[in-house]
């Protein structure tokens, strides 16, 4: 995130704080008037419930905006009013116009008002160090790797090999237990590769160059000869995320690196919807999450919740349990009516801290409970972890087990979604259908295990060379379907031709033999069709035309073909 964005978020947080203080003045005036009504004995059930709801909202928001003591006092007083309501309900069967509320409630309200120091609120601002996560994991800009070379020469050939897969590789040296990396910043690297002999020096080097706030540490992949327990434990003890035996199986290494890159992306990003009738607090949460690279969207009106869900498609829903006239518990149950949202994680974010009430609320269809007020730091980390887990579960359901690409049905849906999006947005997008050439011959000659290696290698190459906004799916056995938003057909032809060239240069080995593989591809412009199936059929026709003309190339669909 650049300085201009940081300044904007900081300014907006200050504006929200000032807006909260103005609202707080009104709330305190109301509570003062309510205290007077208590002393006069002029409190009915509606007024008592309204006061309790106002205290509930203050308990959840005051700490966030710099009034933690006020928030805690409001929470205690809200509980007191709940007890008053229960006692009054049980104490008599008579119907009162006014309720005999204990005058001690008025005393407590006046104490609460005295706690608020509106001229000297506590500062909730703090500096954050944020880096652009896009640099870390953005495909299409090349994923950056750092390879540490040492006297073992185990990794000497790796840089050239990894570059063939589209990685951007930087080399540094480790000599006599010290990493020689003057001027090299590991901060935006997707991974560091080193031998097991250099793991200690690499660990010290990374500790001396910590990542920005809310970013996971740079993963280390260690390569070595020893496979005994003690050596692996030593490597893990110094922070390695993976260990591979030398000589390294390159396709397996590339697959592992791609997994780490995806985990890194999942750990720092997310799409979160916040449902809270406190507009200032909801916007504060959104700005805080935005500052950490998390896309957040606030909903204040429960009546629009379902339509907002379908429009935003969040990975996580944070919701208060009291939303004016509506209950968050009932809303959670209602959301689960829709099959589309059965797997959506719903987390209550409320000032309710009674464990029994929390459990009853969770029984309505939510997954977890976070208690307000919640610090900015805790909110960010809690959301990051939950979004990461939600994405892992989603991938288990929606991704092919061999390639980790989108399944057949999911990528077909993505074609139709992109058709609708580019129609609304009036921009160009394309679909590409790829097929590995002579794949049956690969299986028959080298075996199905090698065929799987070829498929995974092409999947990894596509994932590395394409943008994060592009959708990639395994359409069939050796067929892949790619959706390229905001892309002209001419650009798609150049892009896929470059990927084909890189793929054809890769060497696959089986025992003492080495072989090469190519693919054919058909390209169709999404805007030229009125249905997703028509687009895929056009790409398939272009692919067939490419095969008729000798394979190993890319062909654009034309109506006359």
Coordinates of C-alpha atoms in Angstrom, one line a residue:
X1 CA 0.0 0.0 0.0
X2 CA 1.5 3.4 -1.0
X3 CA 1.7 6.5 1.3
X4 CA -1.2 8.2 -0.4
X5 CA -3.5 5.2 0.5
X6 CA -2.2 5.1 4.0
X7 CA -2.8 8.8 4.5
X8 CA -6.3 8.4 3.1
X9 CA -7.1 5.5 5.5
X10 CA -5.6 7.5 8.5
X11 CA -7.7 10.5 7.6
X12 CA -10.9 8.5 7.3
X13 CA -10.2 6.8 10.7
X14 CA -9.8 10.3 12.2
X15 CA -13.1 11.4 10.6
X16 CA -14.9 8.4 11.9
X17 CA -13.6 9.0 15.4
X18 CA -14.8 12.6 15.3
X19 CA -18.2 11.4 14.1
X20 CA -18.4 8.9 16.9
X21 CA -17.6 11.6 19.5
X22 CA -20.5 13.7 18.1
X23 CA -22.8 10.7 18.2
X24 CA -21.6 9.9 21.7
X25 CA -22.6 13.4 22.9
X26 CA -26.1 12.7 21.8
X27 CA -26.1 9.2 23.4
X28 CA -24.9 10.7 26.7
X29 CA -27.6 13.3 26.6
X30 CA -30.2 10.6 26.1
X31 CA -28.8 8.5 29.0
X32 CA -28.9 11.6 31.2
X33 CA -32.6 12.1 30.3
X34 CA -33.3 8.4 30.9
X35 CA -31.7 8.7 34.4
X36 CA -34.1 11.5 35.1
X37 CA -37.0 9.4 34.0
X38 CA -35.9 6.5 36.3
X39 CA -35.8 8.9 39.3
X40 CA -39.3 10.1 38.4
X41 CA -40.6 6.6 37.9
X42 CA -41.6 7.3 34.3
X43 CA -39.9 4.4 32.5
X44 CA -41.9 2.0 30.4
X45 CA -40.8 -1.3 28.9
X46 CA -40.2 0.2 25.5
X47 CA -37.9 2.9 26.9
X48 CA -36.0 0.4 29.1
X49 CA -35.3 -1.9 26.1
X50 CA -34.2 1.1 24.0
X51 CA -31.7 2.2 26.7
X52 CA -30.4 -1.4 26.9
X53 CA -29.8 -1.5 23.2
X54 CA -28.0 1.8 23.2
X55 CA -25.7 0.6 26.0
X56 CA -25.1 -2.6 24.0
X57 CA -24.0 -0.6 21.0
X58 CA -21.7 1.6 23.2
X59 CA -20.2 -1.5 24.8
X60 CA -19.2 -2.7 21.3
X61 CA -17.9 0.5 19.8
X62 CA -16.6 2.8 22.6
X63 CA -13.3 0.9 23.0
X64 CA -12.6 0.9 19.3
X65 CA -12.8 4.7 19.2
X66 CA -10.7 5.4 22.2
X67 CA -13.1 5.1 25.2
X68 CA -12.3 1.6 26.7
X69 CA -13.5 2.4 30.2
X70 CA -16.7 3.8 29.0
X71 CA -17.3 0.7 26.9
X72 CA -16.6 -1.7 29.8
X73 CA -19.0 0.4 32.1
X74 CA -21.7 0.3 29.4
X75 CA -21.3 -3.5 29.1
X76 CA -21.8 -3.9 32.9
X77 CA -24.8 -1.6 32.9
X78 CA -26.4 -3.4 30.0
X79 CA -26.2 -6.6 32.0
X80 CA -27.7 -4.8 34.9
X81 CA -30.7 -3.7 32.8
X82 CA -31.2 -7.2 31.5
X83 CA -31.4 -8.4 35.1
X84 CA -33.9 -5.6 35.8
X85 CA -36.1 -6.6 32.9
X86 CA -36.1 -10.3 34.0
X87 CA -36.8 -9.4 37.6
X88 CA -39.7 -7.1 36.7
X89 CA -41.1 -9.7 34.4
X90 CA -41.1 -12.4 37.1
X91 CA -42.0 -10.2 40.1
X92 CA -45.6 -9.5 39.2
X93 CA -48.4 -10.5 36.9
X94 CA -49.8 -6.9 37.0
X95 CA -49.5 -4.7 34.0
X96 CA -47.7 -1.5 34.7
X97 CA -47.8 1.6 32.5
X98 CA -44.4 2.5 34.1
X99 CA -41.9 0.0 35.5
X100 CA -40.5 0.3 39.1
X101 CA -36.8 0.5 38.0
X102 CA -34.3 0.7 40.8
X103 CA -33.0 4.2 41.3
X104 CA -29.5 2.8 41.5
X105 CA -29.7 2.4 37.7
X106 CA -29.9 6.2 37.5
X107 CA -26.8 6.5 39.7
X108 CA -24.9 4.1 37.5
X109 CA -25.9 6.0 34.3
X110 CA -24.6 9.3 35.8
X111 CA -21.3 7.6 36.7
X112 CA -21.0 6.3 33.1
X113 CA -21.6 9.8 31.8
X114 CA -18.9 11.1 34.1
X115 CA -16.3 8.6 32.7
X116 CA -16.5 10.0 29.2
X117 CA -13.9 12.7 28.6
X118 CA -14.8 14.0 25.2
X119 CA -12.1 16.6 25.2
X120 CA -9.2 14.1 25.8
X121 CA -10.1 10.8 24.2
X122 CA -7.5 8.1 24.2
X123 CA -5.7 7.8 20.9
X124 CA -6.4 4.6 19.0
X125 CA -4.1 5.4 16.1
X126 CA -0.8 3.6 15.6
X127 CA 1.7 3.3 12.8
X128 CA 1.6 0.3 10.5
X129 CA 4.2 -0.9 8.2
X130 CA 2.4 -2.3 5.1
X131 CA 3.9 -3.5 1.9
X132 CA 2.1 -4.2 -1.4
X133 CA 1.0 -7.9 -1.2
X134 CA 0.6 -7.9 -4.9
X135 CA 4.3 -7.8 -5.4
X136 CA 4.6 -10.9 -3.3
X137 CA 2.1 -13.2 -5.1
X138 CA 1.0 -11.5 -8.3
X139 CA 1.2 -13.9 -11.2
X140 CA 1.8 -12.4 -14.5
X141 CA 4.5 -10.2 -12.9
X142 CA 6.7 -13.3 -12.1
X143 CA 7.0 -14.8 -8.7
X144 CA 10.3 -13.8 -7.1
X145 CA 12.5 -16.6 -5.6
X146 CA 15.8 -16.3 -3.9
X147 CA 18.3 -19.2 -4.2
X148 CA 21.1 -19.4 -1.7
X149 CA 24.2 -21.0 -3.2
X150 CA 27.0 -22.5 -1.0
X151 CA 30.0 -24.8 -1.1
X152 CA 27.8 -27.9 -1.5
X153 CA 26.8 -26.9 -5.0
X154 CA 23.5 -28.8 -4.5
X155 CA 21.5 -25.8 -5.9
X156 CA 23.9 -24.6 -8.6
X157 CA 21.6 -25.6 -11.6
X158 CA 18.3 -24.6 -10.0
X159 CA 18.2 -20.9 -11.0
X160 CA 18.3 -21.6 -14.7
X161 CA 15.8 -24.5 -14.4
X162 CA 13.3 -22.5 -12.3
X163 CA 13.5 -19.5 -14.8
X164 CA 12.2 -21.9 -17.5
X165 CA 9.0 -22.2 -15.4
X166 CA 8.5 -18.5 -15.4
X167 CA 9.9 -17.6 -11.9
X168 CA 12.1 -14.6 -11.4
X169 CA 15.2 -16.0 -9.6
X170 CA 17.8 -14.1 -7.7
X171 CA 20.9 -15.8 -6.3
X172 CA 23.0 -14.9 -3.3
X173 CA 25.8 -16.8 -1.5
X174 CA 26.3 -18.3 1.9
X175 CA 29.9 -18.7 3.0
X176 CA 31.3 -19.8 6.4
X177 CA 27.8 -19.6 8.0
X178 CA 27.0 -16.1 6.8
X179 CA 24.7 -15.1 4.1
X180 CA 26.4 -12.7 1.7
X181 CA 23.4 -10.6 0.5
X182 CA 24.3 -7.0 0.8
X183 CA 21.4 -4.9 -0.7
X184 CA 19.1 -7.9 -1.1
X185 CA 15.7 -7.5 0.5
X186 CA 13.8 -10.8 1.0
X187 CA 10.6 -9.0 2.0
X188 CA 8.7 -9.5 -1.3
X189 CA 10.2 -12.9 -2.2
X190 CA 7.7 -15.8 -2.5
X191 CA 10.3 -18.3 -1.1
X192 CA 13.9 -18.8 -0.3
X193 CA 15.6 -22.0 -1.4
X194 CA 18.8 -23.2 0.4
X195 CA 20.7 -26.4 1.2
X196 CA 20.4 -28.0 4.6
X197 CA 24.0 -26.9 5.3
X198 CA 22.9 -23.2 5.0
X199 CA 19.6 -23.3 6.9
X200 CA 21.0 -21.6 10.1
X201 CA 22.6 -18.7 8.3
X202 CA 19.5 -18.2 6.2
X203 CA 17.3 -18.2 9.3
X204 CA 19.5 -15.5 10.9
X205 CA 19.4 -13.4 7.7
X206 CA 15.6 -13.6 7.5
X207 CA 15.3 -12.7 11.2
X208 CA 17.4 -9.6 10.5
X209 CA 15.0 -8.6 7.7
X210 CA 11.5 -8.9 9.1
X211 CA 8.5 -8.7 6.8
X212 CA 5.8 -5.9 7.1
X213 CA 3.0 -6.0 9.6
X214 CA 0.4 -8.8 9.2
X215 CA 2.5 -10.6 6.6
X216 CA 3.6 -14.2 7.2
X217 CA 7.3 -14.9 7.2
X218 CA 9.1 -15.7 3.9
X219 CA 8.8 -19.5 3.5
X220 CA 12.1 -21.5 3.2
X221 CA 12.5 -24.6 1.1
X222 CA 15.5 -26.7 2.1
X223 CA 17.2 -29.2 -0.1
X224 CA 19.7 -31.8 1.2
X225 CA 21.1 -35.3 1.2
X226 CA 20.3 -36.4 4.7
X227 CA 16.8 -37.8 5.3
X228 CA 17.2 -39.0 8.9
X229 CA 14.9 -37.7 11.6
X230 CA 17.5 -35.6 13.4
X231 CA 18.5 -33.7 10.2
X232 CA 14.9 -33.0 9.2
X233 CA 14.1 -31.9 12.8
X234 CA 17.1 -29.5 12.7
X235 CA 15.8 -28.0 9.4
X236 CA 12.3 -27.6 10.7
X237 CA 13.6 -26.1 13.9
X238 CA 15.1 -23.3 11.9
X239 CA 11.9 -22.4 10.2
X240 CA 11.9 -24.4 6.9
X241 CA 8.5 -25.0 5.4
X242 CA 9.6 -27.9 3.2
X243 CA 12.5 -30.3 2.8
X244 CA 13.3 -32.1 -0.5
X245 CA 16.0 -34.7 -1.2
X246 CA 18.9 -33.9 -3.6
X247 CA 19.0 -34.3 -6.5
X248 CA 15.7 -32.5 -6.5
X249 CA 12.7 -33.6 -8.6
X250 CA 12.0 -30.3 -10.4
X251 CA 8.3 -30.7 -11.2
X252 CA 7.7 -31.7 -7.6
X253 CA 9.7 -28.7 -6.4
X254 CA 7.8 -26.3 -8.7
X255 CA 4.5 -27.7 -7.5
X256 CA 5.5 -27.2 -3.9
X257 CA 6.6 -23.6 -4.6
X258 CA 3.2 -22.9 -6.2
X259 CA 1.5 -24.3 -3.1
X260 CA 3.5 -21.9 -0.9
X261 CA 2.7 -19.0 -3.1
X262 CA -1.0 -19.7 -2.9
X263 CA -0.8 -20.1 0.8
X264 CA 1.0 -16.8 1.1
X265 CA -1.8 -15.1 -0.9
X266 CA -4.5 -16.7 1.1
X267 CA -2.8 -15.7 4.4
X268 CA -2.7 -12.0 3.5
X269 CA -5.9 -11.3 1.6
X270 CA -9.6 -12.0 1.9
X271 CA -13.1 -10.8 1.2
X272 CA -15.1 -9.9 4.3
X273 CA -18.6 -8.6 4.8
X274 CA -19.4 -6.8 8.0
X275 CA -23.0 -6.5 9.1
X276 CA -23.5 -3.9 11.9
X277 CA -26.1 -1.2 12.4
X278 CA -23.4 1.0 13.9
X279 CA -22.3 2.7 10.6
X280 CA -19.2 4.4 12.0
X281 CA -17.9 1.2 13.7
X282 CA -18.6 -0.9 10.6
X283 CA -16.7 1.7 8.4
X284 CA -13.8 1.7 10.9
X285 CA -13.5 -2.1 10.7
X286 CA -13.5 -1.9 6.9
X287 CA -10.8 0.7 6.8
X288 CA -8.7 -1.2 9.3
X289 CA -9.0 -4.4 7.2
X290 CA -8.3 -2.5 4.0
X291 CA -5.1 -1.2 5.5
X292 CA -3.9 -4.9 5.7
X293 CA -4.9 -5.7 2.1
X294 CA -8.2 -7.3 3.0
X295 CA -11.3 -6.3 0.9
X296 CA -14.1 -5.4 3.3
X297 CA -17.7 -4.3 2.7
X298 CA -20.1 -3.0 5.3
X299 CA -23.9 -3.6 5.4
X300 CA -26.0 -1.6 7.8
X301 CA -29.5 -2.5 6.6
X302 CA -30.4 -6.2 7.2
X303 CA -33.1 -6.0 4.5
X304 CA -30.4 -5.7 1.9
X305 CA -28.2 -8.5 3.3
X306 CA -29.0 -11.3 0.9
X307 CA -28.7 -9.2 -2.2
X308 CA -25.4 -7.8 -0.9
X309 CA -24.1 -11.3 -0.3
X310 CA -24.7 -12.4 -3.9
X311 CA -23.1 -9.1 -5.2
X312 CA -20.0 -9.2 -3.0
X313 CA -19.5 -13.0 -2.5
X314 CA -17.5 -12.8 0.7
X315 CA -15.2 -15.5 2.1
X316 CA -16.2 -14.5 5.7
X317 CA -19.2 -12.8 7.3
X318 CA -18.8 -10.8 10.5
X319 CA -22.2 -9.9 12.1
X320 CA -23.5 -8.4 15.3
X321 CA -26.2 -10.3 17.0
X322 CA -28.3 -7.2 17.8
X323 CA -29.2 -5.2 14.7
X324 CA -32.0 -2.8 15.8
X325 CA -35.3 -4.6 15.2
X326 CA -33.5 -7.6 13.7
X327 CA -31.6 -10.4 15.3
X328 CA -28.2 -11.5 13.9
X329 CA -29.0 -15.1 15.1
X330 CA -32.2 -15.2 13.1
X331 CA -30.4 -13.7 10.1
X332 CA -27.6 -16.3 10.3
X333 CA -30.3 -19.0 10.3
X334 CA -32.0 -17.4 7.3
X335 CA -28.7 -17.2 5.3
X336 CA -28.3 -20.9 5.7
X337 CA -31.7 -21.4 3.9
X338 CA -29.7 -20.8 0.7
X339 CA -27.4 -23.7 -0.4
X340 CA -25.0 -21.1 -1.9
X341 CA -24.1 -20.0 1.7
X342 CA -24.1 -23.2 3.6
X343 CA -20.3 -23.2 3.7
X344 CA -19.9 -19.5 4.3
X345 CA -18.1 -18.9 7.7
X346 CA -20.3 -16.7 9.9
X347 CA -18.6 -15.1 12.9
X348 CA -20.6 -13.1 15.4
X349 CA -18.9 -9.8 16.4
X350 CA -20.8 -8.6 19.4
X351 CA -20.3 -7.1 22.8
X352 CA -22.2 -10.1 24.3
X353 CA -19.7 -11.8 26.6
X354 CA -21.9 -14.3 28.4
X355 CA -20.7 -17.8 27.4
X356 CA -24.2 -19.4 27.7
X357 CA -25.8 -16.7 25.5
X358 CA -22.9 -17.0 23.0
X359 CA -23.5 -20.8 22.7
X360 CA -27.3 -20.2 22.2
X361 CA -26.5 -17.7 19.5
X362 CA -24.0 -20.1 17.8
X363 CA -26.7 -22.7 17.6
X364 CA -28.5 -20.5 15.1
X365 CA -26.0 -21.3 12.3
X366 CA -22.9 -19.3 13.0
X367 CA -19.4 -20.7 13.5
X368 CA -17.6 -18.6 16.1
X369 CA -17.9 -15.6 18.4
X370 CA -15.6 -12.6 18.7
X371 CA -16.3 -10.1 21.5
X372 CA -16.3 -6.3 21.1
X373 CA -14.5 -4.1 21.6
X374 CA -11.8 -5.8 19.5
X375 CA -8.4 -4.2 18.8
X376 CA -7.5 -3.4 15.3
X377 CA -4.5 -5.7 15.4
X378 CA -6.6 -8.6 16.7
X379 CA -9.3 -8.0 14.1
X380 CA -6.8 -8.1 11.3
X381 CA -5.1 -11.3 12.4
X382 CA -8.4 -13.0 13.3
X383 CA -9.8 -12.2 9.9
X384 CA -6.6 -13.3 8.0
X385 CA -6.6 -16.7 9.7
X386 CA -10.3 -17.3 9.1
X387 CA -10.2 -16.2 5.5
X388 CA -7.2 -18.5 4.9
X389 CA -9.0 -21.5 6.4
X390 CA -12.2 -20.7 4.4
X391 CA -10.1 -20.6 1.2
X392 CA -8.5 -23.9 2.0
X393 CA -11.9 -25.6 2.5
X394 CA -13.2 -24.0 -0.7
X395 CA -10.3 -25.3 -2.6
X396 CA -10.9 -28.8 -1.3
X397 CA -14.4 -28.6 -2.7
X398 CA -13.8 -26.7 -6.0
X399 CA -10.3 -27.8 -7.1
X400 CA -9.0 -30.8 -9.0
X401 CA -6.9 -33.0 -6.8
X402 CA -4.1 -33.5 -9.3
X403 CA -3.5 -30.0 -10.5
X404 CA -5.2 -27.8 -7.8
X405 CA -6.9 -26.0 -10.7
X406 CA -10.7 -25.3 -10.8
X407 CA -12.8 -28.3 -11.5
X408 CA -14.7 -28.8 -14.8
X409 CA -18.0 -27.5 -13.5
X410 CA -16.5 -24.5 -11.6
X411 CA -14.5 -23.2 -14.6
X412 CA -17.5 -23.5 -16.8
X413 CA -19.4 -21.3 -14.4
X414 CA -16.6 -18.9 -14.4
X415 CA -16.9 -18.5 -18.2
X416 CA -20.5 -17.5 -17.9
X417 CA -19.8 -15.2 -15.0
X418 CA -17.1 -13.4 -17.0
X419 CA -19.4 -13.2 -20.0
X420 CA -21.9 -11.3 -17.8
X421 CA -19.2 -9.1 -16.2
X422 CA -17.7 -8.0 -19.5
X423 CA -21.1 -7.3 -20.9
X424 CA -22.0 -5.0 -18.0
X425 CA -18.5 -3.5 -18.0
X426 CA -18.2 -3.2 -21.8
X427 CA -14.7 -4.6 -22.0
X428 CA -13.1 -7.5 -23.9
X429 CA -12.3 -10.9 -22.5
X430 CA -11.2 -14.2 -24.0
X431 CA -11.4 -17.9 -23.3
X432 CA -8.6 -20.3 -24.2
X433 CA -8.9 -24.1 -24.4
X434 CA -5.6 -26.0 -24.3
X435 CA -4.9 -29.7 -25.1
X436 CA -1.6 -31.5 -24.5
X437 CA -0.3 -32.9 -27.9
X438 CA -0.1 -36.6 -28.3
X439 CA -0.8 -37.2 -24.6
X440 CA -1.9 -40.8 -25.1
X441 CA 1.6 -41.5 -26.6
X442 CA 3.2 -40.0 -23.4
X443 CA 1.2 -42.3 -21.2
X444 CA 1.8 -45.4 -23.4
X445 CA 5.6 -44.7 -23.7
X446 CA 6.5 -43.2 -20.4
X447 CA 3.7 -44.4 -18.1
X448 CA 0.8 -42.8 -16.4
X449 CA 2.9 -41.5 -13.6
X450 CA 4.9 -39.4 -16.0
X451 CA 1.7 -38.3 -17.7
X452 CA 0.6 -36.9 -14.4
X453 CA 3.9 -35.1 -14.0
X454 CA 3.3 -33.5 -17.5
X455 CA -0.2 -32.4 -16.5
X456 CA 0.9 -30.9 -13.2
X457 CA 3.8 -29.2 -14.8
X458 CA 1.6 -27.4 -17.4
X459 CA -0.8 -26.5 -14.6
X460 CA 2.0 -24.9 -12.6
X461 CA 3.3 -23.1 -15.6
X462 CA -0.1 -21.6 -16.4
X463 CA -0.6 -20.6 -12.8
X464 CA 2.8 -18.9 -12.7
X465 CA 2.5 -17.1 -16.0
X466 CA -1.1 -15.9 -15.7
X467 CA -2.6 -13.2 -13.5
X468 CA -4.4 -13.8 -10.3
X469 CA -7.5 -12.4 -11.9
X470 CA -7.4 -15.1 -14.6
X471 CA -9.3 -18.3 -14.0
X472 CA -7.7 -21.6 -14.8
X473 CA -9.4 -25.0 -14.8
X474 CA -8.8 -28.6 -15.7
X475 CA -11.5 -29.1 -18.3
X476 CA -10.8 -32.8 -19.0
X477 CA -8.0 -35.3 -18.7
X478 CA -5.3 -33.3 -20.5
X479 CA -7.4 -30.3 -21.4
X480 CA -7.3 -26.9 -19.7
X481 CA -9.7 -24.0 -19.9
X482 CA -8.5 -20.5 -19.2
X483 CA -10.6 -17.3 -18.7
X484 CA -8.6 -14.0 -19.4
X485 CA -10.6 -10.9 -18.3
X486 CA -9.7 -7.5 -19.8
X487 CA -7.8 -9.2 -22.6
X488 CA -7.9 -8.7 -26.3
X489 CA -7.6 -11.7 -28.6
X490 CA -4.3 -10.5 -30.1
X491 CA -2.8 -10.2 -26.5
X492 CA -4.1 -13.7 -25.7
X493 CA -2.4 -15.2 -28.8
X494 CA 0.9 -13.6 -27.8
X495 CA 0.6 -14.7 -24.2
X496 CA -0.3 -18.3 -24.9
X497 CA 2.4 -18.6 -27.6
X498 CA 5.0 -17.5 -25.1
X499 CA 3.7 -20.0 -22.6
X500 CA 3.8 -22.7 -25.3
X501 CA 7.4 -21.9 -26.1
X502 CA 8.4 -22.2 -22.5
X503 CA 6.5 -25.5 -22.0
X504 CA 8.1 -27.0 -25.1
X505 CA 11.6 -26.3 -23.7
X506 CA 11.0 -28.1 -20.5
X507 CA 12.7 -31.5 -20.2
X508 CA 10.8 -34.5 -18.7
X509 CA 12.9 -37.5 -17.7
X510 CA 12.0 -41.2 -17.2
X511 CA 14.9 -43.3 -16.0
X512 CA 17.7 -42.5 -18.6
X513 CA 15.4 -41.0 -21.3
X514 CA 14.5 -37.4 -21.8
X515 CA 11.4 -36.1 -23.7
X516 CA 9.6 -32.9 -24.6
X517 CA 5.9 -32.1 -24.8
X518 CA 3.9 -29.3 -26.6
X519 CA 0.2 -28.3 -26.5
X520 CA -2.4 -26.8 -28.9
X521 CA -4.8 -24.0 -28.0
X522 CA -7.9 -22.4 -29.3
X523 CA -8.9 -18.8 -28.4
X524 CA -12.4 -17.3 -28.5
X525 CA -13.5 -13.8 -27.7
X526 CA -16.2 -13.9 -25.0
X527 CA -18.0 -10.8 -26.2
X528 CA -18.9 -12.4 -29.5
X529 CA -21.4 -14.9 -27.8
X530 CA -24.5 -14.8 -25.7
X531 CA -23.9 -18.0 -23.6
X532 CA -21.0 -19.6 -21.9
X533 CA -21.4 -23.0 -23.7
X534 CA -21.2 -21.2 -27.0
X535 CA -17.9 -19.6 -26.1
X536 CA -16.4 -22.9 -25.0
X537 CA -17.6 -24.5 -28.2
X538 CA -16.0 -21.8 -30.3
X539 CA -12.7 -22.2 -28.5
X540 CA -13.0 -26.0 -29.1
X541 CA -13.5 -25.4 -32.8
X542 CA -10.4 -23.2 -32.9
X543 CA -8.4 -25.9 -31.0
X544 CA -9.6 -28.5 -33.6
X545 CA -8.5 -26.2 -36.4
X546 CA -5.0 -25.9 -34.7
X547 CA -4.7 -29.7 -34.5
X548 CA -5.7 -30.1 -38.2
X549 CA -2.8 -27.7 -39.1
X550 CA -0.1 -29.6 -37.2
X551 CA -0.6 -29.0 -33.5
X552 CA 2.0 -27.1 -31.3
X553 CA 0.4 -23.7 -31.8
X554 CA -2.4 -21.3 -30.9
X555 CA -5.4 -20.5 -33.2
X556 CA -8.1 -17.7 -32.9
X557 CA -11.7 -18.7 -33.6
X558 CA -13.3 -17.0 -36.6
X559 CA -16.9 -17.5 -37.8
X560 CA -15.7 -18.6 -41.2
X561 CA -13.4 -21.4 -39.8

